[in-house]
PDB file of C-alpha atoms in Angstrom:
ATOM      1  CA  UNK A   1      56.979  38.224   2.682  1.00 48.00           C
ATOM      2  CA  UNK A   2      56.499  41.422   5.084  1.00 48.00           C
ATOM      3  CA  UNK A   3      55.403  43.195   1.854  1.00 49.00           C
ATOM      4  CA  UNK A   4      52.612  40.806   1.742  1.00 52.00           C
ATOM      5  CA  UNK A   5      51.290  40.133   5.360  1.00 53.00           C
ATOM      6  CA  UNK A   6      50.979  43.826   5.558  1.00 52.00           C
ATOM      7  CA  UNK A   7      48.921  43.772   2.342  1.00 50.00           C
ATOM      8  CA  UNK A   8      46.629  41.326   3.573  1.00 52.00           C
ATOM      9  CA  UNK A   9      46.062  43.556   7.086  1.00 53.00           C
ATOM     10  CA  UNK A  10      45.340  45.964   5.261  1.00 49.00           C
ATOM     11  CA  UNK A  11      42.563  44.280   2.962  1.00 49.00           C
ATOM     12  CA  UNK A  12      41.242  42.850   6.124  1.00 46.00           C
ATOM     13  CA  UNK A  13      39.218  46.345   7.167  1.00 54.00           C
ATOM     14  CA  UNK A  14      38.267  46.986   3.419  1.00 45.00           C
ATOM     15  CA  UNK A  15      37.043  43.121   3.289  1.00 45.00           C
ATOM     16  CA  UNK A  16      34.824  43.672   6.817  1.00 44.00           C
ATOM     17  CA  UNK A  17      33.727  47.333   5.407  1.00 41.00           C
ATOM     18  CA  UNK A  18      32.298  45.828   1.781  1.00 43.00           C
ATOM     19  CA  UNK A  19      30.691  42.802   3.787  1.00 45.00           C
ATOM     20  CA  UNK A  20      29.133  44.875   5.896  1.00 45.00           C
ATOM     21  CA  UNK A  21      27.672  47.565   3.643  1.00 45.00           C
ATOM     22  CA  UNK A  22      26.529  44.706   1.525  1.00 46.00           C
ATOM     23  CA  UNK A  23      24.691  42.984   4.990  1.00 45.00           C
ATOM     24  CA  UNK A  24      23.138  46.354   5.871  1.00 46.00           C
ATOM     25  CA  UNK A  25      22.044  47.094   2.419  1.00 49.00           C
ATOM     26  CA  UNK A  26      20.369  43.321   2.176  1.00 57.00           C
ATOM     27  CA  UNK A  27      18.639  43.850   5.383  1.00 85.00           C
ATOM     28  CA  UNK A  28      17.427  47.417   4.478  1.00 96.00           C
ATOM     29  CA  UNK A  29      13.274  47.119   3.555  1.00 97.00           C
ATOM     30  CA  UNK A  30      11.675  49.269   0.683  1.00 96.00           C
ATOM     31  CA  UNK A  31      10.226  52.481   2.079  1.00 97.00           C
ATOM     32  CA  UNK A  32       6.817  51.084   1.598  1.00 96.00           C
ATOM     33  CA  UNK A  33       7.567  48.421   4.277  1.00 96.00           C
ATOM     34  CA  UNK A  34       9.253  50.839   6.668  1.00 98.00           C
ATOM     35  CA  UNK A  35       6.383  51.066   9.487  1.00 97.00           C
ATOM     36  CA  UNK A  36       6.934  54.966  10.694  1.00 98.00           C
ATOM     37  CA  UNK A  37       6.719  55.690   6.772  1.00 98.00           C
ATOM     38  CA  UNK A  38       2.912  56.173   6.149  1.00 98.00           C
ATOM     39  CA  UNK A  39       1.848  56.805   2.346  1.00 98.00           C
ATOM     40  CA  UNK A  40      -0.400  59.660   1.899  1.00 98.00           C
ATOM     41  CA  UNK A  41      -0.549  60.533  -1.968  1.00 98.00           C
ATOM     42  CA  UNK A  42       0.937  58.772  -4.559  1.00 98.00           C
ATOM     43  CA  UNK A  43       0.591  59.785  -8.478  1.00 98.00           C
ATOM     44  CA  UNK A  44       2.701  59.613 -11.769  1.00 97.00           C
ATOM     45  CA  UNK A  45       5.164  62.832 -10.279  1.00 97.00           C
ATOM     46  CA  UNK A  46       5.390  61.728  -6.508  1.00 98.00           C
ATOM     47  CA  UNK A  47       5.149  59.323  -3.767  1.00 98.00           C
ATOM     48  CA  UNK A  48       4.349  61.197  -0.446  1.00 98.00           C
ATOM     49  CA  UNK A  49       4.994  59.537   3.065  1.00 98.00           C
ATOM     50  CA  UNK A  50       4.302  61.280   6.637  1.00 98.00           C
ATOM     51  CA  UNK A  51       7.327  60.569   8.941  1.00 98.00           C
ATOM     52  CA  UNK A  52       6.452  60.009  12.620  1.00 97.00           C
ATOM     53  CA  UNK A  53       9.010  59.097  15.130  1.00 97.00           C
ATOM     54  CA  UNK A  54       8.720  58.769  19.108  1.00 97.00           C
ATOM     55  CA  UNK A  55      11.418  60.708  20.942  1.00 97.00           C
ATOM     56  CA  UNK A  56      14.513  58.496  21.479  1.00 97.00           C
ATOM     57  CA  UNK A  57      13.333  56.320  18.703  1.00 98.00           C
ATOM     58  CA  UNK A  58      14.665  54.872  15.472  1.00 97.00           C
ATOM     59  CA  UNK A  59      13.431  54.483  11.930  1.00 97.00           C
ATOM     60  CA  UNK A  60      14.588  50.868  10.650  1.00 96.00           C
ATOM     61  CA  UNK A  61      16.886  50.592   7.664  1.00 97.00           C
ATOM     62  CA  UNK A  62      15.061  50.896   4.544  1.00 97.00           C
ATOM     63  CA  UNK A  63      16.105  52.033   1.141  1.00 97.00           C
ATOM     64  CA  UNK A  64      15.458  55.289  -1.170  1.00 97.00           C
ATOM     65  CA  UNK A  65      15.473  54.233  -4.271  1.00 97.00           C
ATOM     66  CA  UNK A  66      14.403  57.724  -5.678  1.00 97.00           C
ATOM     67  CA  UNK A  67      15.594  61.168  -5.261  1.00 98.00           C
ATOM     68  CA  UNK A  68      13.671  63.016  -2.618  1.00 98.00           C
ATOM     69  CA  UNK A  69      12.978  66.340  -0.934  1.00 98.00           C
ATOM     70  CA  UNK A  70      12.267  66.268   3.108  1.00 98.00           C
ATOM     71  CA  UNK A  71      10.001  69.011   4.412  1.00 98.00           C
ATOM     72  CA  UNK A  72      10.661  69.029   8.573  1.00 98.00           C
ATOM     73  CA  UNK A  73       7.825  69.507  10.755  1.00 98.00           C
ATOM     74  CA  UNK A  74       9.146  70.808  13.816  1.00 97.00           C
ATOM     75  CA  UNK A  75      12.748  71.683  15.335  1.00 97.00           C
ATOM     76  CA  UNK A  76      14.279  68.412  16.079  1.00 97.00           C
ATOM     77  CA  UNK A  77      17.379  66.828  16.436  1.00 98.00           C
ATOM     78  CA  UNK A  78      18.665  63.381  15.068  1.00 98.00           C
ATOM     79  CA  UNK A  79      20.912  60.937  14.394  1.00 98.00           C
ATOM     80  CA  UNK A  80      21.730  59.830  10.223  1.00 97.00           C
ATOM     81  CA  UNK A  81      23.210  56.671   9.618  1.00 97.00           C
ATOM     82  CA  UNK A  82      23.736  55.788   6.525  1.00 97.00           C
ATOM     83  CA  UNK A  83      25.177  52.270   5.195  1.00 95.00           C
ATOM     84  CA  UNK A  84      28.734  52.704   4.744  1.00 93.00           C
ATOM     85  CA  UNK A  85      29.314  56.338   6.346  1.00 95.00           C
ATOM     86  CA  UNK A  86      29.950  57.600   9.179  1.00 96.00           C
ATOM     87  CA  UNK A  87      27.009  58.840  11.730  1.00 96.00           C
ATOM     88  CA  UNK A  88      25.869  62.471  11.555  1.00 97.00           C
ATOM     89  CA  UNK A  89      23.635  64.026  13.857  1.00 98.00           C
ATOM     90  CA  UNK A  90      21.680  66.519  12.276  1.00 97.00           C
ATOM     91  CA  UNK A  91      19.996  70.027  14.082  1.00 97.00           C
ATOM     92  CA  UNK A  92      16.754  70.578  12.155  1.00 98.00           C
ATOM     93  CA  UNK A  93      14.660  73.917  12.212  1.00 98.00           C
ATOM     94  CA  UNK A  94      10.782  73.799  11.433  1.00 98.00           C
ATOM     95  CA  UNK A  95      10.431  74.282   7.821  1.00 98.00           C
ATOM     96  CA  UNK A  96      13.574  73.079   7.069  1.00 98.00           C
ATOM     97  CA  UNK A  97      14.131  71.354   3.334  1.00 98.00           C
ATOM     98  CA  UNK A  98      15.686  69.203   1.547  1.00 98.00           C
ATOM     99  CA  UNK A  99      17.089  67.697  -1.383  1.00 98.00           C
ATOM    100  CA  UNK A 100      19.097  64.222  -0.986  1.00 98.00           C
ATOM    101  CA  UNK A 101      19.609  62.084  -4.310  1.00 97.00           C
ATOM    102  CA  UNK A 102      18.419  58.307  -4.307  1.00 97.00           C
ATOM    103  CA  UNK A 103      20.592  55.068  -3.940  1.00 96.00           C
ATOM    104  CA  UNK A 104      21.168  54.852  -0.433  1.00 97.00           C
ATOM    105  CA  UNK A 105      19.708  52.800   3.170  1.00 97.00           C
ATOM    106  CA  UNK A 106      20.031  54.495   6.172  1.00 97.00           C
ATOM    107  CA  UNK A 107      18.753  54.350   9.989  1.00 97.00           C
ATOM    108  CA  UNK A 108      17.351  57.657  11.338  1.00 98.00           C
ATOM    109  CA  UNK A 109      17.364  58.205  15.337  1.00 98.00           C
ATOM    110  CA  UNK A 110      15.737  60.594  16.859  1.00 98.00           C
ATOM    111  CA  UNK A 111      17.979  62.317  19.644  1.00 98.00           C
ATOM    112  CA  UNK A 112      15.124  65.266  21.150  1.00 97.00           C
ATOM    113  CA  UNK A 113      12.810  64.814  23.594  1.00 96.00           C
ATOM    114  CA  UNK A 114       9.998  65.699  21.716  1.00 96.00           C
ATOM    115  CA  UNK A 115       8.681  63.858  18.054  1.00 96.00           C
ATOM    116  CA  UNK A 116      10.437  63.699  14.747  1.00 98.00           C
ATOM    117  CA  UNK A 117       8.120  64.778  11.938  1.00 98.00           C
ATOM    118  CA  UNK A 118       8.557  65.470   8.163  1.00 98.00           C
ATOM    119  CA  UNK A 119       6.956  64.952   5.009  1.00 98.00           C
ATOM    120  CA  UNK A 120       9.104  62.983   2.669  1.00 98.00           C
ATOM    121  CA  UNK A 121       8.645  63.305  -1.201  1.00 98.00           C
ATOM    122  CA  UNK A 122      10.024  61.075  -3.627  1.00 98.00           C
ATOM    123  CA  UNK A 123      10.331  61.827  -7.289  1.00 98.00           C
ATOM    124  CA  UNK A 124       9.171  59.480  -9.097  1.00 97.00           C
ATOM    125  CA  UNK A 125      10.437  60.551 -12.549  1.00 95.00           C
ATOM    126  CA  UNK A 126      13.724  61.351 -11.296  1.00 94.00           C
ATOM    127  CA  UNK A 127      15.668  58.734 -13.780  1.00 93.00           C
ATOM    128  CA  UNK A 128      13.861  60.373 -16.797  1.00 92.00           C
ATOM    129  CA  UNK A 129      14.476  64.250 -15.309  1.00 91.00           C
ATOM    130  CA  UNK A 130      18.279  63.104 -15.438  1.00 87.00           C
ATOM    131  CA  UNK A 131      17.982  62.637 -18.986  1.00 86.00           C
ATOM    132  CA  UNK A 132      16.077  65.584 -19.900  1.00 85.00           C
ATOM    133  CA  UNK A 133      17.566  69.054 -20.212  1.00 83.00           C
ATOM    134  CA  UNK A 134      16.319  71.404 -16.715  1.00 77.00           C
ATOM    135  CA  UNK A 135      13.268  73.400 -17.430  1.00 77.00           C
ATOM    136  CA  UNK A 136      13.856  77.132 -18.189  1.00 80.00           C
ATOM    137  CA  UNK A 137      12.279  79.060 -14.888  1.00 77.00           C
ATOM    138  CA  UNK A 138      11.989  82.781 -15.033  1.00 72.00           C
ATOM    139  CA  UNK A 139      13.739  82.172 -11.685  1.00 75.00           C
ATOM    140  CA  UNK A 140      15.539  79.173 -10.217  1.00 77.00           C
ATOM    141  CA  UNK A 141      16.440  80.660  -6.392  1.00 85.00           C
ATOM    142  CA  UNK A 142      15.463  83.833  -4.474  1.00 91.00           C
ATOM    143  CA  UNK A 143      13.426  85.590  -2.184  1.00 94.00           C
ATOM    144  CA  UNK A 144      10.327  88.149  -3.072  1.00 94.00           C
ATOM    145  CA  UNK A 145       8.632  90.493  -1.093  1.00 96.00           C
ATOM    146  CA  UNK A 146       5.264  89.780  -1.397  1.00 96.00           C
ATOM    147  CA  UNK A 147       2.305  92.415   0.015  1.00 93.00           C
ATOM    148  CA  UNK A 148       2.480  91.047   3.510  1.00 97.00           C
ATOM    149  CA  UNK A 149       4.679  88.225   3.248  1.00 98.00           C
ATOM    150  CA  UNK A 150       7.590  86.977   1.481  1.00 98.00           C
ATOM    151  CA  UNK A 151       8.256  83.886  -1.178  1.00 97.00           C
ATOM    152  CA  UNK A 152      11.540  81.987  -1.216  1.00 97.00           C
ATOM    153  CA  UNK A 153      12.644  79.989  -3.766  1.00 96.00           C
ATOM    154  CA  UNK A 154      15.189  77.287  -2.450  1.00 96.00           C
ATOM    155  CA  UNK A 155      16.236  75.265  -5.026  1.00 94.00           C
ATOM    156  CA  UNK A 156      15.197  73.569  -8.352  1.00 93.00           C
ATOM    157  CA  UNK A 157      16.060  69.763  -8.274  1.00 94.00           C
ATOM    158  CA  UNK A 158      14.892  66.669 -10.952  1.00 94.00           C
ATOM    159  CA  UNK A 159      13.042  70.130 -12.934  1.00 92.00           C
ATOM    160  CA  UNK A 160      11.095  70.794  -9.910  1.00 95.00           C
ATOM    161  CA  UNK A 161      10.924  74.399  -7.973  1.00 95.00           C
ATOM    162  CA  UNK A 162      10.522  74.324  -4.371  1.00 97.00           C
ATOM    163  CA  UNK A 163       9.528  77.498  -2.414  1.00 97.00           C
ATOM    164  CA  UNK A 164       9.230  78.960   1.167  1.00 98.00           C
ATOM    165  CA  UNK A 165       5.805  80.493   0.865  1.00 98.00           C
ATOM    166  CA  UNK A 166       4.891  83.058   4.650  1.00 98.00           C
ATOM    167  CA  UNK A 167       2.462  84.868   4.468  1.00 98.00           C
ATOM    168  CA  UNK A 168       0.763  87.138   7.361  1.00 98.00           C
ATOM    169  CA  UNK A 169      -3.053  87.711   7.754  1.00 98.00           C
ATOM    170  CA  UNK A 170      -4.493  89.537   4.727  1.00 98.00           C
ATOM    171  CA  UNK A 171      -1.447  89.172   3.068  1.00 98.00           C
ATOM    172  CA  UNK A 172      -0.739  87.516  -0.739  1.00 98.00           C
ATOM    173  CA  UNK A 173       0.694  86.136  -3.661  1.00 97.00           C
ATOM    174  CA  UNK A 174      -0.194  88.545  -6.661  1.00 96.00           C
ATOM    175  CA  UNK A 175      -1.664  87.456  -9.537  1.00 96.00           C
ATOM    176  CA  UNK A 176      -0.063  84.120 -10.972  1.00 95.00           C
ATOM    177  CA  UNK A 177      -0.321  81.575 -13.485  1.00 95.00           C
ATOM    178  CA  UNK A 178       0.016  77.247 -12.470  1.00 95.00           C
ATOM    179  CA  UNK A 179       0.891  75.661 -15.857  1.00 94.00           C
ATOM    180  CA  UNK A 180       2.016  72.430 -14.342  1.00 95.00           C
ATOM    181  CA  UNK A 181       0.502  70.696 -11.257  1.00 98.00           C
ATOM    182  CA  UNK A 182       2.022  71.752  -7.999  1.00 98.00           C
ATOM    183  CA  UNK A 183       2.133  69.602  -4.515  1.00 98.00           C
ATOM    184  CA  UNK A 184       1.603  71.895  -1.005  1.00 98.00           C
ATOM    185  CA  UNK A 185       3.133  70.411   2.254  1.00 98.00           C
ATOM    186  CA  UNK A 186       1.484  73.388   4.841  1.00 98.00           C
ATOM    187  CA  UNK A 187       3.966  74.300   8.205  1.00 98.00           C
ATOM    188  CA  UNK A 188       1.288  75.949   9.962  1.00 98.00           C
ATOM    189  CA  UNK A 189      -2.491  75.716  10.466  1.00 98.00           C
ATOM    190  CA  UNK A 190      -3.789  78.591   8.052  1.00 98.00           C
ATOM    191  CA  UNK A 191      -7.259  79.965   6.140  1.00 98.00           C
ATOM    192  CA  UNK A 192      -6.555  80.450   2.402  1.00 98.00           C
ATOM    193  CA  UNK A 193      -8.761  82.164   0.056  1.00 98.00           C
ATOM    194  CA  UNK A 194      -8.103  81.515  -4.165  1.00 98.00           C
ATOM    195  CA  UNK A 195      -9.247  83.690  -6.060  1.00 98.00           C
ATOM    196  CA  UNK A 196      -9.142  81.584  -9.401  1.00 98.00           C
ATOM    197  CA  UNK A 197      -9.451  84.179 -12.587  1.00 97.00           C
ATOM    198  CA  UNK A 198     -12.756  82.982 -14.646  1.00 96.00           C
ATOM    199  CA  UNK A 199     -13.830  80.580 -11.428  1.00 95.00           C
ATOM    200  CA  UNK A 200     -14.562  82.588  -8.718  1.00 95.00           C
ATOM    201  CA  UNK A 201     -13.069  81.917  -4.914  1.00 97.00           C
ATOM    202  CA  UNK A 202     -12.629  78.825  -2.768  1.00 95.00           C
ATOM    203  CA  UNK A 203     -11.371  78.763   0.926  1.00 97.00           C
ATOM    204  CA  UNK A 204      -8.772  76.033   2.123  1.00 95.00           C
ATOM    205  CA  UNK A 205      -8.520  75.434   5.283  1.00 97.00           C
ATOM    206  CA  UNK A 206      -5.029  73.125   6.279  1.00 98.00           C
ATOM    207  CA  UNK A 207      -3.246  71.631   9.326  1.00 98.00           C
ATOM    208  CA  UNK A 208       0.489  71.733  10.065  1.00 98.00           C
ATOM    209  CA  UNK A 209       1.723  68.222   8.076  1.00 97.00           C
ATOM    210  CA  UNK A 210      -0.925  68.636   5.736  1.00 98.00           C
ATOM    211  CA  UNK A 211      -0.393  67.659   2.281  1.00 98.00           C
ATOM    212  CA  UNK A 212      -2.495  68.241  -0.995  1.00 98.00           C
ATOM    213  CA  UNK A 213      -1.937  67.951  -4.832  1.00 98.00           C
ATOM    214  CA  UNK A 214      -2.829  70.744  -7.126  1.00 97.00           C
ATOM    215  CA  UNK A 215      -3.668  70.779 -10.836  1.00 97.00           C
ATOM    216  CA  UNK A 216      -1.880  73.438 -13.111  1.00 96.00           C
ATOM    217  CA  UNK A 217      -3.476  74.973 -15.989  1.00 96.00           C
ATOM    218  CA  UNK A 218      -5.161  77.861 -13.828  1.00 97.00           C
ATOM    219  CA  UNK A 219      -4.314  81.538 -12.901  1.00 98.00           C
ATOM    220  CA  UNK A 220      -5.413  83.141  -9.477  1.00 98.00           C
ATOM    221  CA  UNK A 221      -4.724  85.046  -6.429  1.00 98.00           C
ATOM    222  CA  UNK A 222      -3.990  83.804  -3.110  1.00 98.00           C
ATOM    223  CA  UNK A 223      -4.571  85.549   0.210  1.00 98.00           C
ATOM    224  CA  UNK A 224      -4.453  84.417   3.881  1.00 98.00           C
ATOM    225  CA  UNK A 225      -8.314  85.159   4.478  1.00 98.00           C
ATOM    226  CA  UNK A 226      -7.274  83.564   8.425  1.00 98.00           C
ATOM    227  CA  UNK A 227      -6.139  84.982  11.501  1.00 97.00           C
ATOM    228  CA  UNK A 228      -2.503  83.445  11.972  1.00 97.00           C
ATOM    229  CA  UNK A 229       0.179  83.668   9.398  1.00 98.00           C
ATOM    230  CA  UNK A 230       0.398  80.623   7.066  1.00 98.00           C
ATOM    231  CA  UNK A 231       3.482  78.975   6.099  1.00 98.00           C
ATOM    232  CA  UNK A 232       3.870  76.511   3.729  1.00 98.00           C
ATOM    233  CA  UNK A 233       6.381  74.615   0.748  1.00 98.00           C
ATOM    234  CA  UNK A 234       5.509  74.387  -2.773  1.00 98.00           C
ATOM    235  CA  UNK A 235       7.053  71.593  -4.604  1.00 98.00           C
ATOM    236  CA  UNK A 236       5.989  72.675  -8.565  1.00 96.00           C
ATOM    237  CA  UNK A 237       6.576  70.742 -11.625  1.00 94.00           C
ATOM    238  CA  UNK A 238       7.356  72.030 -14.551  1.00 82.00           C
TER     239      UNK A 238
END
């Protein structure tokens, strides 16, 4: 009889836990409904959303139902809680990145004094990349020393390569070929010149948060033609 009241104690946390995770996760909206999530780009590959959040703030539970990468914009400090876990407060540098897989709600705080920005990309093939053998890179993670600057690649998740692109004024990336299409999330305000082999040049001009989808299928050079360095992600599919 002892045997069994102390079996049913112990259930009783387990029971409360289960109920509720499965209250939080009913309550949790799609990302889409999640007001501080704003949808810039959407296409076959990705769903792009700019995060804003007023200091001392919180971001609603809402679901990701895809794996994602998380580009921050600005050093910031917050608060992660997920359904079912424990909360984690998280130190984030400018520039930092991400990978986190899909299948979870959470609540994010922000704990700093000043805003919490990122740009938050969801793959939206991610269920057929888990199926599919990883692409064969020449290089899956490492840094390069370009001609007055320097390109890191981070990570290859879902068969798609993200990179730390800095480069300084009059600085570049060397001739190189885009087979695939290729999203940019820029860090810093910058002046780009491409020099697109068989096309002549064009001159981008981007803000800090900016976001923009390129084609593949070209081959080019690309120099900061401005006077502040440039910084900026590349998220490229394969």
């Amino acid at each position: 009889m002892l045997k069994s009241h102390s079996m049913k104690r112990a259930l009783i946390p387990i029971f409360l836990f289960t109920t509720l995770l499965a209250l939080a996760q009913s309550t949790a909206v799609d990302i889409t409904a999640e007001p501080h999530h704003h949808l810039v780009l959407q296409n076959q590959y990705v769903r792009v959303f700019k995060v804003e959040l007023a200091p001392h703030d919180q971001i609603q539970m809402h679901r990701h139902d895809h794996d994602y990468v998380y580009v921050t914009i600005g050093d910031t400090e917050i608060e992660n809680d997920v359904a079912g876990k424990p909360p984690a407060t998280l130190k984030l540098k400018d520039g930092d990145t991400r990978f986190l897989p899909g299948g979870f709600s959470h609540i994010v705080k922000d704990l700093a004094t000043t805003p919490f920005r990122n740009v938050t990309v969801e793959f939206l093939q991610d269920e057929k990349a888990r199926k599919t053998p990883p692409p064969k890179w020449d290089e899956e993670r490492g840094m390069h020393i370009l001609e007055g600057g320097t390109q890191d690649i981070l990570f290859v998740k879902d068969g798609v390569r993200v990179t730390d692109i800095q480069l300084q004024p009059g600085g570049s990336i060397p001739r190189h070929h885009h087979a695939g299409p290729h999203l940019v999330v820029s860090l810093t305000d910058y002046e780009l010149r491409s020099d697109v082999v068989g096309k002549g040049s064009k001159t981008m001009q981007q803000k800090s948060g900016d976001v923009s989808w390129v084609p593949g299928g070209f081959t080019h050079v690309l120099t900061n033609s401005g006077k502040q360095p440039a910084r900026f992600i590349t998220l490229e599919f394969h």
